[in-house]
Amino acid sequence: MNAGPRPGLGCVGAPRLLAGLDRAARLDREAHLAVHGPLPRCHPDELVTLADDIELRGRGGAGFPFARKMRAVIRSAWGRNDGLTAVVVNGSEGEPSCLKDTALLLHAPHLVLDGALLAAAALGAEEVAVAVTRADVEQSVREAVAERGPAGRRVRVARLPERFVTGEGTALVDGLNGGATLPSGQKVRTSERGLGGMPTLLSNTETFAQLAVAARLGASEYRTAGLPSEPGTVLLTVAGSTVVETPSGTSLPYVLQLCGTEPGQGVLVGGYHGKWLDPVSARAAQVSRQSLDTLGARLGAGAVLPLPEDTCPAGEVARVARWMAGESAGQCGPCVRGLPALADVLDDAVRGGGRAALDAVEARMRSVLGRGACSHPDGTSRFVASALAAFPDEFRDHALGSGCGRRVLGALPLPRDESPERLVVDWTLCRGHGLCVDVLPDVVRLDADGYPAEASMVVPGHLRPKALRAVRRCPALALRIQG
C-alpha cells in the first residue's frame, strides 16, 4: 500500500507536537524553526537527565523508559574498541488503527528529525536511520532531510514492507541491515547489537518528537502539562482517523466527544494487541498509564477505537482476527497454523457453530499462547479473549444461531485492498424499498420492478460514507460493503 489514509488533526489545550499545523498543512524547515525555535545541543549526561526528569517513555507500545535505553547504548559503546553507535527512528505503523507517527512524519517531520539528531549528537552516533512503510511518508521525510542541507547527510531514510510485524525491533533492524523484515525470535537488545551491528538507540517517532520539545522547553516547563506522574502530552489515534494531542490525565470520554464519537458498545484501547473496555469503564478512564492499569489495559501505541452501537461486535472482531492471521511472519507454527485456525473457529462461532465452536475458540487461543517466535500470536489471542470477555452475550447469541441483527460496518479499520470496494445486494433479503438509490444515486440503479439493477456495484472511494449510510438505512438489512 503506497499511501494510506491521511489523518485529521485535533488537540486538547495548547498543542506542542502539533503546534503550527493550524496554519500550515506541513511545516518545512523555515516554518518549523519559526514555530519551535532553534534546537539546543545537549551533553549525553544532560540528555539522559532530561529524559529522566520528564519520565519520557517509548510511545510505540511497550513504554520502556527512554533514559534507560540511552544508558544501555552508552554502556555498550564503552565496551567496543570503536565506540560506534547508531540511532533508529521507528516510523513503521503496521497497525491500521494507528496514524499518530504518520501524522508527525507527514506534517511535522523536522520535529522528529530534531529529536533523533539531538540524541545522535549526544551519543556521537555516525548514522541516523528513519524507517517508514508509506510512500507519502517517505517523500515527506526525504524532503525534510534535503531541507536541512549538509546537516541532513547523516540521515538515511529507508522504506520497508508495510506489515504488522515490521515495527518489531529485531524485524525493523534486520530490514534496515538488508535482511528480511521479520522478528528474529531471539532476545536481542538493539542497545547491544542493532544497525550495522552497532549499539543502537531505537525508539518510535513520537518519542523523538517529545524529546525535541522537552529539550527546548526544559524539564520544568515540559512538566506544566499533564499529570505530575506522567508529564507532557500524548498523541492518540481515535477511530482510526483522527490524531489528537492531549495532556495526560485528560478524560477519555472528553477526547472521544471532541472527535464526534462516544464509547458506544465499548472502546478498544491499545490497538489490535490491546484490550476492550466496557462502556462504564471507558467513561471512567483517563488518558494515563495509571488509570488504564487499574482497568487492566495499556495505551500501547495510542490507538483508541470506540465501537458504534449499530455495528456487530462479533463480526468486527472476527474480521480483524482474520486479518491478523494473514499478518503472520511465517516463522513458527503458532503463527502459520495457529492464528488461521483461530480465525476459522471464530468465524464458525459467529456464523452459528454452536457451543462447540465457542469452546474451540478457547482451545485455539490457549494453543498459541507463549509459543510464538514473537509476540504476535500472544497479542492476537489476547485481543480475541478480551472481546469474548467484553461481549459475551453477542458471541453466545451468534454461536447459538440468533445473532444480533446488525451488520458489520468496518468500524475497526483495516487496510483497504487495491481493488475497489463494492456495494453488494443480498437477494434473499431485498424487498425493493428503494431507499438505497435515494442515498446513493451515483452508484445504485433500479430496474423496472424497483429493485437494484445489479447485485454488485463498485463504490468509488469518495462515496464510501454515502455507501455506509445506504447500508445502515436499508430496512431489510439487504446491503453490505465488500472489500
Short mmCIF file of C-alpha atoms in Angstrom, two decimals:
data_model
loop_
_atom_site.label_atom_id
_atom_site.label_comp_id
_atom_site.label_asym_id
_atom_site.label_seq_id
_atom_site.Cartn_x
_atom_site.Cartn_y
_atom_site.Cartn_z
CA MET A 1 0.00 0.00 0.00
CA ASN A 2 1.73 3.17 -1.20
CA ALA A 3 -0.32 5.78 0.65
CA GLY A 4 -2.89 5.11 3.32
CA PRO A 5 -5.42 7.45 4.85
CA ARG A 6 -4.30 10.93 5.89
CA PRO A 7 -5.40 11.59 9.47
CA GLY A 8 -7.37 14.55 10.70
CA LEU A 9 -5.71 16.52 13.50
CA GLY A 10 -7.05 17.84 16.80
CA CYS A 11 -5.82 18.90 20.21
CA VAL A 12 -6.94 19.35 23.80
CA GLY A 13 -5.44 22.57 25.11
CA ALA A 14 -2.33 24.15 23.59
CA PRO A 15 -0.55 21.83 21.13
CA ARG A 16 3.13 21.04 21.39
CA LEU A 17 3.87 18.32 18.86
CA LEU A 18 1.15 19.61 16.52
CA ALA A 19 1.95 23.31 17.07
CA GLY A 20 1.72 25.42 13.91
CA LEU A 21 -0.37 22.91 11.97
CA ASP A 22 -3.46 25.08 12.31
CA ARG A 23 -1.74 27.49 9.88
CA ALA A 24 0.13 25.12 7.56
CA ALA A 25 -0.50 21.59 6.31
CA ARG A 26 3.21 20.76 6.62
CA LEU A 27 5.99 22.62 8.43
CA ASP A 28 9.03 22.94 6.20
CA ARG A 29 12.38 23.78 7.79
CA GLU A 30 11.76 27.53 7.87
CA ALA A 31 8.23 27.23 9.27
CA HIS A 32 9.41 24.63 11.79
CA LEU A 33 12.06 26.96 13.19
CA ALA A 34 9.57 29.82 13.30
CA VAL A 35 7.20 27.73 15.42
CA HIS A 36 9.65 25.82 17.63
CA GLY A 37 12.87 27.86 17.60
CA PRO A 38 16.45 26.52 17.36
CA LEU A 39 17.41 23.21 18.90
CA PRO A 40 19.93 23.30 21.79
CA ARG A 41 22.81 20.85 22.00
CA CYS A 42 22.98 18.50 24.98
CA HIS A 43 25.81 16.58 26.61
CA PRO A 44 24.94 12.86 26.97
CA ASP A 45 24.51 13.22 30.74
CA GLU A 46 22.24 16.25 30.26
CA LEU A 47 20.04 14.43 27.76
CA VAL A 48 19.74 11.35 29.97
CA THR A 49 18.88 13.54 32.94
CA LEU A 50 16.27 15.41 30.90
CA ALA A 51 14.64 12.15 29.79
CA ASP A 52 14.64 11.00 33.42
CA ASP A 53 13.22 14.28 34.73
CA ILE A 54 10.27 14.26 32.32
CA GLU A 55 9.82 10.47 32.73
CA LEU A 56 9.94 10.04 28.95
CA ARG A 57 8.88 6.58 27.83
CA GLY A 58 8.74 4.99 24.41
CA ARG A 59 5.46 5.79 22.64
CA GLY A 60 5.48 2.78 20.33
CA GLY A 61 3.76 0.28 22.60
CA ALA A 62 5.98 -1.13 25.34
CA GLY A 63 6.51 2.19 27.15
CA PHE A 64 10.16 1.46 28.02
CA PRO A 65 11.95 4.37 29.82
CA PHE A 66 13.96 6.32 27.25
CA ALA A 67 16.75 7.22 29.68
CA ARG A 68 17.40 3.54 30.39
CA LYS A 69 17.71 2.89 26.66
CA MET A 70 20.26 5.69 26.32
CA ARG A 71 22.29 4.44 29.28
CA ALA A 72 22.31 0.93 27.81
CA VAL A 73 23.62 2.21 24.46
CA ILE A 74 26.32 4.26 26.21
CA ARG A 75 27.44 1.22 28.26
CA SER A 76 27.56 -0.98 25.16
CA ALA A 77 29.59 1.62 23.26
CA TRP A 78 32.14 1.77 26.10
CA GLY A 79 32.68 -1.96 25.67
CA ARG A 80 33.62 -1.60 21.99
CA ASN A 81 37.01 -0.61 20.62
CA ASP A 82 35.49 1.78 18.07
CA GLY A 83 32.78 3.23 20.34
CA LEU A 84 30.39 3.45 17.39
CA THR A 85 26.65 3.86 17.92
CA ALA A 86 23.56 4.49 15.80
CA VAL A 87 20.06 5.94 16.16
CA VAL A 88 16.95 4.42 14.56
CA VAL A 89 13.55 6.10 14.28
CA ASN A 90 10.72 3.57 14.04
CA GLY A 91 8.11 5.19 11.81
CA SER A 92 6.59 1.95 10.53
CA GLU A 93 2.98 1.88 11.66
CA GLY A 94 1.80 -1.55 10.58
CA GLU A 95 -1.19 -1.14 12.87
CA PRO A 96 -4.06 0.17 10.69
CA SER A 97 -5.77 1.66 13.74
CA CYS A 98 -2.80 3.95 14.48
CA LEU A 99 -1.78 7.02 12.49
CA LYS A 100 0.00 9.27 15.01
CA ASP A 101 3.51 8.69 13.71
CA THR A 102 2.27 9.05 10.16
CA ALA A 103 0.75 12.39 11.16
CA LEU A 104 4.07 13.61 12.59
CA LEU A 105 6.15 12.50 9.63
CA LEU A 106 3.71 13.92 7.09
CA HIS A 107 3.06 17.24 8.84
CA ALA A 108 5.92 17.93 11.28
CA PRO A 109 8.88 15.79 10.14
CA HIS A 110 11.53 18.23 11.38
CA LEU A 111 10.43 17.80 14.98
CA VAL A 112 11.13 14.07 14.70
CA LEU A 113 14.47 14.65 12.97
CA ASP A 114 15.39 17.17 15.69
CA GLY A 115 14.93 14.57 18.41
CA ALA A 116 16.82 11.87 16.51
CA LEU A 117 19.75 14.18 15.64
CA LEU A 118 19.83 15.54 19.19
CA ALA A 119 20.21 12.00 20.52
CA ALA A 120 22.75 11.14 17.82
CA ALA A 121 24.89 14.18 18.69
CA ALA A 122 24.82 13.29 22.38
CA LEU A 123 25.81 9.70 21.66
CA GLY A 124 28.32 10.53 18.94
CA ALA A 125 26.32 8.34 16.56
CA GLU A 126 27.55 8.25 12.98
CA GLU A 127 24.24 7.27 11.42
CA VAL A 128 20.57 8.04 11.92
CA ALA A 129 18.11 5.79 10.09
CA VAL A 130 14.41 6.57 9.71
CA ALA A 131 12.32 3.51 8.83
CA VAL A 132 8.94 4.08 7.15
CA THR A 133 6.48 2.00 5.17
CA ARG A 134 4.34 4.51 3.23
CA ALA A 135 5.42 6.22 0.01
CA ASP A 136 3.94 9.60 1.00
CA VAL A 137 5.66 9.46 4.40
CA GLU A 138 8.96 8.53 2.77
CA GLN A 139 8.66 11.51 0.43
CA SER A 140 7.89 13.90 3.30
CA VAL A 141 10.90 12.72 5.34
CA ARG A 142 13.24 12.85 2.34
CA GLU A 143 12.11 16.41 1.64
CA ALA A 144 12.78 17.33 5.26
CA VAL A 145 16.25 15.78 5.12
CA ALA A 146 17.02 17.72 1.94
CA GLU A 147 15.76 20.95 3.53
CA ARG A 148 18.46 20.58 6.21
CA GLY A 149 21.27 20.70 3.67
CA PRO A 150 24.64 19.25 4.81
CA ALA A 151 23.26 18.57 8.31
CA GLY A 152 20.87 16.04 6.85
CA ARG A 153 23.51 13.89 5.16
CA ARG A 154 23.91 11.62 8.14
CA VAL A 155 20.18 10.68 7.98
CA ARG A 156 19.22 7.62 5.97
CA VAL A 157 15.56 7.10 5.04
CA ALA A 158 14.51 3.53 4.31
CA ARG A 159 11.15 2.22 3.19
CA LEU A 160 10.34 -1.26 4.49
CA PRO A 161 7.44 -3.63 3.75
CA GLU A 162 4.12 -2.49 5.22
CA ARG A 163 3.23 -5.32 7.57
CA PHE A 164 2.03 -5.58 11.14
CA VAL A 165 5.28 -7.19 12.33
CA THR A 166 7.63 -4.70 10.62
CA GLY A 167 7.65 -2.44 13.67
CA GLU A 168 9.02 -5.15 15.97
CA GLY A 169 12.55 -4.12 16.95
CA THR A 170 14.55 -7.02 15.54
CA ALA A 171 12.42 -7.09 12.37
CA LEU A 172 12.99 -3.37 11.79
CA VAL A 173 16.75 -3.56 12.34
CA ASP A 174 17.12 -6.66 10.15
CA GLY A 175 15.24 -4.86 7.39
CA LEU A 176 17.48 -1.80 7.70
CA ASN A 177 20.51 -4.10 7.60
CA GLY A 178 19.33 -5.51 4.27
CA GLY A 179 17.79 -8.71 5.59
CA ALA A 180 14.25 -9.98 5.83
CA THR A 181 11.96 -7.69 7.80
CA LEU A 182 10.94 -10.40 10.24
CA PRO A 183 11.23 -10.81 14.02
CA SER A 184 14.35 -12.80 14.86
CA GLY A 185 12.69 -14.79 17.64
CA GLN A 186 15.78 -14.15 19.75
CA LYS A 187 16.17 -11.90 22.78
CA VAL A 188 18.48 -9.45 21.02
CA ARG A 189 18.78 -5.98 22.54
CA THR A 190 19.30 -3.33 19.90
CA SER A 191 21.19 -1.36 22.56
CA GLU A 192 23.85 -4.08 22.30
CA ARG A 193 23.69 -5.00 18.60
CA GLY A 194 21.50 -3.13 16.17
CA LEU A 195 22.08 -1.15 12.99
CA GLY A 196 25.23 -2.47 11.29
CA GLY A 197 25.99 -4.44 14.44
CA MET A 198 26.44 -1.21 16.44
CA PRO A 199 24.78 -0.39 19.78
CA THR A 200 21.62 1.35 18.63
CA LEU A 201 19.13 3.71 20.24
CA LEU A 202 15.82 2.65 18.73
CA SER A 203 12.56 4.36 19.55
CA ASN A 204 9.41 5.42 17.78
CA THR A 205 8.60 8.66 16.01
CA GLU A 206 6.59 10.31 18.76
CA THR A 207 9.27 9.59 21.36
CA PHE A 208 11.89 11.55 19.42
CA ALA A 209 9.43 14.39 18.80
CA GLN A 210 8.71 14.60 22.53
CA LEU A 211 12.46 14.70 23.22
CA ALA A 212 12.85 17.63 20.82
CA VAL A 213 10.05 19.54 22.54
CA ALA A 214 11.46 18.84 26.01
CA ALA A 215 14.97 19.97 25.00
CA ARG A 216 13.57 23.36 24.02
CA LEU A 217 11.21 23.77 26.99
CA GLY A 218 13.35 22.27 29.73
CA ALA A 219 12.07 19.78 32.27
CA SER A 220 10.19 22.27 34.48
CA GLU A 221 8.21 23.84 31.63
CA TYR A 222 7.60 20.47 29.99
CA ARG A 223 6.02 19.23 33.23
CA THR A 224 3.44 22.03 33.28
CA ALA A 225 1.24 19.90 31.03
CA GLY A 226 -0.14 16.52 32.03
CA LEU A 227 -0.04 14.65 35.32
CA PRO A 228 2.82 15.00 37.84
CA SER A 229 3.47 11.27 37.49
CA GLU A 230 3.11 11.32 33.68
CA PRO A 231 4.07 14.78 32.47
CA GLY A 232 3.57 16.10 28.97
CA THR A 233 1.18 15.33 26.16
CA VAL A 234 0.15 12.14 24.38
CA LEU A 235 -0.81 11.51 20.76
CA LEU A 236 -3.89 9.33 20.27
CA THR A 237 -5.41 7.95 17.09
CA VAL A 238 -9.19 7.94 17.60
CA ALA A 239 -11.40 5.67 15.48
CA GLY A 240 -8.53 5.07 13.08
CA SER A 241 -8.92 8.52 11.53
CA THR A 242 -8.18 11.46 13.86
CA VAL A 243 -4.90 12.14 15.65
CA VAL A 244 -5.39 14.11 18.86
CA GLU A 245 -2.71 15.63 21.07
CA THR A 246 -3.88 15.75 24.67
CA PRO A 247 -2.24 16.26 28.07
CA SER A 248 -2.00 13.04 30.05
CA GLY A 249 -4.80 12.77 32.60
CA THR A 250 -7.49 14.03 30.22
CA SER A 251 -10.85 12.27 30.43
CA LEU A 252 -11.11 9.62 27.69
CA PRO A 253 -14.81 10.37 27.04
CA TYR A 254 -13.92 14.03 26.52
CA VAL A 255 -11.38 13.09 23.83
CA LEU A 256 -13.97 10.90 22.13
CA GLN A 257 -16.52 13.71 22.29
CA LEU A 258 -14.00 16.09 20.70
CA CYS A 259 -13.77 13.63 17.80
CA GLY A 260 -17.54 13.46 17.42
CA THR A 261 -17.98 10.00 18.91
CA GLU A 262 -18.67 8.24 22.22
CA PRO A 263 -17.86 4.92 23.94
CA GLY A 264 -20.75 3.16 22.18
CA GLN A 265 -20.66 -0.58 22.87
CA GLY A 266 -17.12 -0.38 24.21
CA VAL A 267 -13.67 1.01 23.45
CA LEU A 268 -10.63 -0.94 22.27
CA VAL A 269 -7.52 0.64 23.81
CA GLY A 270 -4.04 -0.15 22.56
CA GLY A 271 -4.94 -1.37 19.08
CA TYR A 272 -5.22 -4.95 17.88
CA HIS A 273 -2.95 -6.26 20.63
CA GLY A 274 -4.95 -4.24 23.14
CA LYS A 275 -7.94 -4.62 25.42
CA TRP A 276 -11.64 -3.82 25.25
CA LEU A 277 -13.11 -1.54 27.88
CA ASP A 278 -16.84 -1.82 28.56
CA PRO A 279 -18.80 1.47 28.27
CA VAL A 280 -18.84 2.06 32.04
CA SER A 281 -15.06 1.59 32.33
CA ALA A 282 -14.42 3.71 29.24
CA ARG A 283 -16.46 6.59 30.67
CA ALA A 284 -14.38 6.49 33.85
CA ALA A 285 -10.99 6.19 32.12
CA GLN A 286 -8.33 8.85 31.78
CA VAL A 287 -5.55 9.07 29.23
CA SER A 288 -2.84 7.81 31.57
CA ARG A 289 -0.91 4.65 32.30
CA GLN A 290 -2.10 4.57 35.90
CA SER A 291 -5.79 4.94 35.01
CA LEU A 292 -5.64 2.27 32.32
CA ASP A 293 -3.55 -0.05 34.51
CA THR A 294 -6.39 -0.15 37.04
CA LEU A 295 -8.65 -1.34 34.20
CA GLY A 296 -6.17 -3.96 33.02
CA ALA A 297 -5.39 -2.06 29.82
CA ARG A 298 -2.42 -0.28 28.25
CA LEU A 299 -2.38 2.68 25.92
CA GLY A 300 0.25 0.98 23.74
CA ALA A 301 0.84 2.98 20.58
CA GLY A 302 -2.13 5.23 21.33
CA ALA A 303 -4.91 3.64 19.28
CA VAL A 304 -8.40 4.27 20.72
CA LEU A 305 -11.26 2.53 18.90
CA PRO A 306 -14.84 3.13 20.07
CA LEU A 307 -17.34 0.61 18.71
CA PRO A 308 -20.55 2.27 17.41
CA GLU A 309 -23.92 0.98 18.56
CA ASP A 310 -25.04 0.00 15.04
CA THR A 311 -22.31 -2.49 14.15
CA CYS A 312 -21.92 -6.16 15.07
CA PRO A 313 -19.16 -6.66 17.69
CA ALA A 314 -18.69 -10.36 16.93
CA GLY A 315 -18.37 -9.75 13.21
CA GLU A 316 -15.97 -6.84 13.69
CA VAL A 317 -13.70 -8.93 15.92
CA ALA A 318 -13.76 -11.91 13.55
CA ARG A 319 -12.84 -9.64 10.65
CA VAL A 320 -9.80 -8.25 12.49
CA ALA A 321 -8.73 -11.71 13.71
CA ARG A 322 -8.73 -12.94 10.10
CA TRP A 323 -6.54 -10.02 9.02
CA MET A 324 -4.17 -10.55 11.95
CA ALA A 325 -3.81 -14.20 10.95
CA GLY A 326 -2.75 -13.03 7.49
CA GLU A 327 -0.08 -10.80 9.02
CA SER A 328 1.89 -13.79 10.28
CA ALA A 329 5.65 -13.58 9.97
CA GLY A 330 5.54 -17.18 8.74
CA GLN A 331 8.31 -18.35 11.08
CA CYS A 332 6.58 -20.57 13.63
CA GLY A 333 3.64 -22.93 13.97
CA PRO A 334 1.55 -20.73 16.31
CA CYS A 335 1.57 -18.01 13.64
CA VAL A 336 1.46 -20.06 10.43
CA ARG A 337 -1.14 -22.58 11.61
CA GLY A 338 -2.45 -21.41 14.96
CA LEU A 339 -3.72 -17.94 14.04
CA PRO A 340 -5.55 -19.00 10.83
CA ALA A 341 -7.11 -21.88 12.80
CA LEU A 342 -8.20 -19.40 15.48
CA ALA A 343 -9.74 -17.16 12.81
CA ASP A 344 -11.54 -20.20 11.30
CA VAL A 345 -13.17 -21.32 14.55
CA LEU A 346 -14.06 -17.72 15.41
CA ASP A 347 -15.79 -17.36 12.03
CA ASP A 348 -17.59 -20.65 12.71
CA ALA A 349 -18.83 -19.39 16.08
CA VAL A 350 -20.03 -16.07 14.62
CA ARG A 351 -21.92 -17.93 11.89
CA GLY A 352 -23.84 -20.11 14.35
CA GLY A 353 -21.48 -23.01 15.00
CA GLY A 354 -22.93 -23.66 18.46
CA ARG A 355 -21.39 -24.00 21.90
CA ALA A 356 -18.77 -26.36 20.49
CA ALA A 357 -17.48 -23.57 18.24
CA LEU A 358 -17.01 -21.25 21.21
CA ASP A 359 -15.18 -24.00 23.07
CA ALA A 360 -12.95 -24.44 20.02
CA VAL A 361 -12.12 -20.72 20.09
CA GLU A 362 -10.99 -21.01 23.71
CA ALA A 363 -8.87 -24.05 22.87
CA ARG A 364 -7.24 -22.36 19.89
CA MET A 365 -6.40 -19.28 21.95
CA ARG A 366 -4.69 -21.43 24.58
CA SER A 367 -2.76 -23.34 21.93
CA VAL A 368 -0.84 -20.30 20.67
CA LEU A 369 -0.10 -18.53 23.96
CA GLY A 370 3.57 -18.36 24.89
CA ARG A 371 4.69 -20.43 21.92
CA GLY A 372 5.41 -17.86 19.20
CA ALA A 373 8.75 -16.64 17.90
CA CYS A 374 7.47 -13.11 18.58
CA SER A 375 4.56 -11.52 20.46
CA HIS A 376 2.12 -11.59 17.53
CA PRO A 377 0.34 -14.86 18.44
CA ASP A 378 0.02 -13.83 22.09
CA GLY A 379 -1.24 -10.36 21.20
CA THR A 380 -3.82 -11.68 18.75
CA SER A 381 -5.04 -14.27 21.23
CA ARG A 382 -5.37 -11.62 23.94
CA PHE A 383 -7.36 -9.40 21.57
CA VAL A 384 -9.86 -12.21 20.91
CA ALA A 385 -10.01 -13.17 24.60
CA SER A 386 -10.70 -9.57 25.57
CA ALA A 387 -13.51 -9.38 23.01
CA LEU A 388 -15.10 -12.60 24.31
CA ALA A 389 -15.00 -11.14 27.83
CA ALA A 390 -16.36 -7.75 26.73
CA PHE A 391 -19.18 -9.08 24.51
CA PRO A 392 -20.13 -12.50 25.95
CA ASP A 393 -23.81 -12.24 25.07
CA GLU A 394 -23.04 -11.22 21.49
CA PHE A 395 -20.77 -14.19 20.86
CA ARG A 396 -23.16 -16.59 22.60
CA ASP A 397 -26.15 -15.39 20.58
CA HIS A 398 -24.22 -15.68 17.33
CA ALA A 399 -22.92 -19.14 18.19
CA LEU A 400 -26.42 -20.34 19.08
CA GLY A 401 -27.84 -19.01 15.84
CA SER A 402 -29.92 -15.99 16.83
CA GLY A 403 -27.24 -13.35 16.17
CA CYS A 404 -27.63 -9.63 16.86
CA GLY A 405 -29.31 -8.47 13.65
CA ARG A 406 -26.65 -5.83 12.99
CA ARG A 407 -24.35 -5.57 10.01
CA VAL A 408 -20.55 -5.41 10.11
CA LEU A 409 -19.78 -1.81 9.15
CA GLY A 410 -15.98 -1.99 9.31
CA ALA A 411 -15.72 0.28 12.34
CA LEU A 412 -12.40 -1.39 13.21
CA PRO A 413 -10.12 -0.12 10.41
CA LEU A 414 -8.18 -2.47 8.18
CA PRO A 415 -6.01 -1.69 5.16
CA ARG A 416 -8.04 -1.32 2.02
CA ASP A 417 -7.42 -3.70 -0.81
CA GLU A 418 -6.14 -2.19 -4.04
CA SER A 419 -9.33 -3.43 -5.71
CA PRO A 420 -12.35 -1.11 -5.26
CA GLU A 421 -14.98 -1.79 -2.64
CA ARG A 422 -18.41 -2.91 -3.81
CA LEU A 423 -21.96 -2.50 -2.59
CA VAL A 424 -23.48 -5.99 -2.58
CA VAL A 425 -27.18 -6.89 -2.52
CA ASP A 426 -28.45 -9.99 -0.70
CA TRP A 427 -31.39 -11.01 -2.90
CA THR A 428 -32.82 -13.27 -0.21
CA LEU A 429 -33.47 -10.17 1.92
CA CYS A 430 -34.07 -7.31 -0.53
CA ARG A 431 -37.69 -6.11 -0.64
CA GLY A 432 -37.29 -3.28 -3.15
CA HIS A 433 -37.79 -0.39 -0.74
CA GLY A 434 -35.58 1.80 -2.93
CA LEU A 435 -34.01 3.83 -0.13
CA CYS A 436 -30.53 2.88 -1.38
CA VAL A 437 -30.97 4.81 -4.63
CA ASP A 438 -32.12 7.88 -2.67
CA VAL A 439 -28.89 7.85 -0.67
CA LEU A 440 -26.54 6.66 -3.43
CA PRO A 441 -27.95 7.63 -6.86
CA ASP A 442 -24.47 7.71 -8.43
CA VAL A 443 -23.99 4.01 -7.71
CA VAL A 444 -27.41 2.31 -7.50
CA ARG A 445 -29.86 1.99 -10.42
CA LEU A 446 -33.28 0.41 -10.05
CA ASP A 447 -34.84 -1.96 -12.56
CA ALA A 448 -38.43 -1.75 -13.83
CA ASP A 449 -39.67 -3.59 -10.73
CA GLY A 450 -37.99 -1.17 -8.31
CA TYR A 451 -35.14 -3.49 -7.29
CA PRO A 452 -31.41 -2.72 -7.69
CA ALA A 453 -30.44 -3.47 -11.28
CA GLU A 454 -27.13 -5.08 -10.23
CA ALA A 455 -26.19 -7.38 -7.39
CA SER A 456 -22.70 -5.90 -7.01
CA MET A 457 -21.81 -2.25 -7.65
CA VAL A 458 -18.41 -0.53 -7.49
CA VAL A 459 -18.20 2.16 -4.79
CA PRO A 460 -15.74 4.99 -5.59
CA GLY A 461 -13.67 5.94 -2.56
CA HIS A 462 -15.21 9.40 -2.17
CA LEU A 463 -18.69 7.83 -2.00
CA ARG A 464 -17.87 5.32 0.76
CA PRO A 465 -19.54 7.41 3.53
CA LYS A 466 -22.76 7.51 1.48
CA ALA A 467 -22.50 3.77 0.83
CA LEU A 468 -22.22 3.15 4.57
CA ARG A 469 -25.32 5.31 5.06
CA ALA A 470 -27.19 3.24 2.48
CA VAL A 471 -26.21 0.05 4.31
CA ARG A 472 -27.45 1.48 7.60
CA ARG A 473 -30.75 2.75 6.15
CA CYS A 474 -31.77 -0.45 4.35
CA PRO A 475 -34.85 -1.67 6.29
CA ALA A 476 -34.36 -5.24 5.09
CA LEU A 477 -30.63 -5.42 6.04
CA ALA A 478 -30.00 -6.49 2.45
CA LEU A 479 -26.87 -4.43 1.74
CA ARG A 480 -23.24 -4.81 2.71
CA ILE A 481 -19.92 -3.33 1.64
CA GLN A 482 -17.44 -5.87 0.37
CA GLY A 483 -13.74 -5.05 0.04
#
